[in-house]
Amino acid sequence: MNVLNLVHAFFGDGAHWHGYDGIPTRLAEHIGYSLEALLIAAVIGLPVGLVTGHYGRGGNALALIATAGRALPSFGLLVLMVLWIGLGLLPVMIPLVVLAVPPILVTTYEAVRTVDPSPVDAARGMGMSEARVLFRVEVPVALPLILSGLRTAAVQIISTATIAAYVGLGGLGRYIIDGLYQRDYEKVVGGAALVAGLALVTLLLFWAAARVTVSRGVRRST
Amino acid sequence: MIRIDAVTKRYDDGTVAVDRLSLEIPDHAITVLVGPSGCGKTTTLRMINRMVEPTEGSILLDGADIRQQPVNSLRRSMGYVIQNAGLFQHRTILDNIATVPRLLGWTKQKARGRAAELMARVGLDASLAKRYPYQLSGGQQQRVGVARALAADPPVLLMDEPFSAVDPVVRKGLQDELLRIQDELGKTIVFVTHDIDEAIKLGTMVAVLREGGRLAQFAPPAELLSAPADAFVEDFLGADRGIRRLSFFPSDALELATAPLVPLDADADRLAAAADAPYLLVTDADGRPLGWAEPGAPLDRDRLLDHGRPFRPGTDSLRTALDGAVLSPTGWAVAVDGDGRAVGVVSQQAVGEAIRAAHGRAGAEAKAAR
Ligand SMILES: Nc1ncnc2c1ncn2[C@@H]1O[C@H](COP(=O)(O)OP(=O)(O)OP(=O)(O)O)[C@@H](O)[C@H]1O
Ligand SMILES: [Mg+2]
């Protein structure tokens, strides 16, 4: 039986569309975990990235933190967290946030740091406050890169959020783990396809967000 | 008036960029800071709007230390134009120009109205208003930079090599435009350049700086050319300063000969009357010059010698008159009025005498001034 047949069988089975283990429920759980993790990572990564990028300082420290964050295996971290704080949502959120902060932080820092210095100089020279320089001059120009950092983080979170199922939580990981345990490959492949589809939709949403928020003058000149 | 009072700037790494510089920058005039690369021009300019803080000394604006008012309100009262314009690429041209009025709290509508006025003032077509900076040429971007600096009508304008990144033809256009705008607005302008020709063309006063940020000479351009303070200034002025100095001598004292002017359809009597002239300047029915002819021969429009570039007495300088005489195949320059009609001719010798006379007068004036 090939993969396409498995996918077809999984989505064709009416039983997979209802109840606590139905696709809508699992999808909603998965989106919920992912959004929460992305939000926390953004709240940490964006301000730090913006400020360090604006002053052009702390790049080395950031690179170090980012490398460390990337080097930590998410699954290992999950096991560690469960041993340490027990079951629940928190031990799942920690590895997801650790995974997502580096791309947001590093890309935001680089995006702001590499903004052309002459408009920034002109802005200061005409009497803009530092906050205004950052938000009115640097961020609009850095926005495409900043969004790409968030996009990378979002996609990584979505694929990694499957680990929640290991510790008894829901999400699309349920299909994969349960499927493997029950040797129900239809379920495994169906779950994987859902994760991939969700990642694709996320890419599309970020593309649309960039279309709406990035100025035409920036889109065309970079 | 801006007074720079014994100002020294030492950067953190120990570089002394400006060394005990004192300058009185006159109101409603263009003061140019000129000098070789690294001599502290930008540093001096940026100390005026506190983008750089002096290590020692003080800068006074209308008698008050510039450190007495909040830095951002000081900067909003001074237009600032930099080399590559530094436009905001995410904003339209109109909104770029409206930046400072918006900072000052004007409504969007009023700020944009003002921006549209300024576009006209600096010679930008209204159709460019909705464009983004990437859609403009370098020269147009620089005009936007000037308009943006003028938007809130600041009394002071600081310009750091604003025209040095564009080609010579566009640069000349921008310089002429600046002089025209200055005629209308009378701002106090501090203009940084490393181009001595630009300094002489634009400056009411020119400050020549030497390496290490020390003042070599502060004088009006004509005086700089006639009496450089030392070998450094003389060297910096370049080889042909004698010729360039002629730009400051008016040509209205030249004695014009009118006898050699003859219309193409002149009759025999008229030609006989001009027979003593070494050459005849042949004009068309409206009096515009056509070219030179040898006296005695019949006038033939196709066999005239090119009359070279004419000059306008009173408007053009002795430099232009001399240039016309040197370029003319006969050694005579053609003088024309505002409509391009020939009003006389003048020989190289006569221009030479006028130059000697002008030097004599300038020397006497300089002596009297001392
Ligand atoms: N932030 C800084 N830190 C240390 N040294 C500096 C700094 N800015 C400028 N300098 C030094 O100060 C000196 C004067 O620099 P400045 O930029 O004022 O020169 P300039 O006359 O504008 O030169 P240019 O014509 O090349 O623009 C130079 O030796 C320069 O290297
Ligand atoms: Mg400079």
Coordinates of N, CA and C and ligand atoms in Angstrom, one line a residue, chain B residues 37-38 40-43 83 160-161 192, ligand 2:
Chain B
S37 N 40.0 65.3 2.9 CA 39.3 64.2 3.6 C 39.9 64.0 5.0
G38 N 39.0 63.9 5.9 CA 39.4 63.6 7.3 C 39.8 64.8 8.1
G40 N 37.9 67.0 9.5 CA 37.0 67.3 10.5 C 35.7 68.1 10.1
K41 N 35.4 68.2 8.8 CA 34.3 69.0 8.3 C 33.0 68.4 8.9
T42 N 32.8 67.1 8.7 CA 31.6 66.5 9.1 C 31.4 66.6 10.6
T43 N 32.5 66.3 11.3 CA 32.5 66.4 12.8 C 32.0 67.8 13.2
Q83 N 24.8 63.2 2.4 CA 25.3 62.9 1.1 C 24.4 62.1 0.2
D160 N 25.8 68.2 4.5 CA 27.0 67.5 4.4 C 27.2 66.9 3.1
E161 N 28.1 67.5 2.3 CA 28.4 67.0 0.9 C 27.1 66.5 0.2
V192 N 29.0 71.6 3.8 CA 30.3 70.9 3.8 C 30.6 70.4 2.5
Ligands
MG2 MG 32.6 64.1 5.9

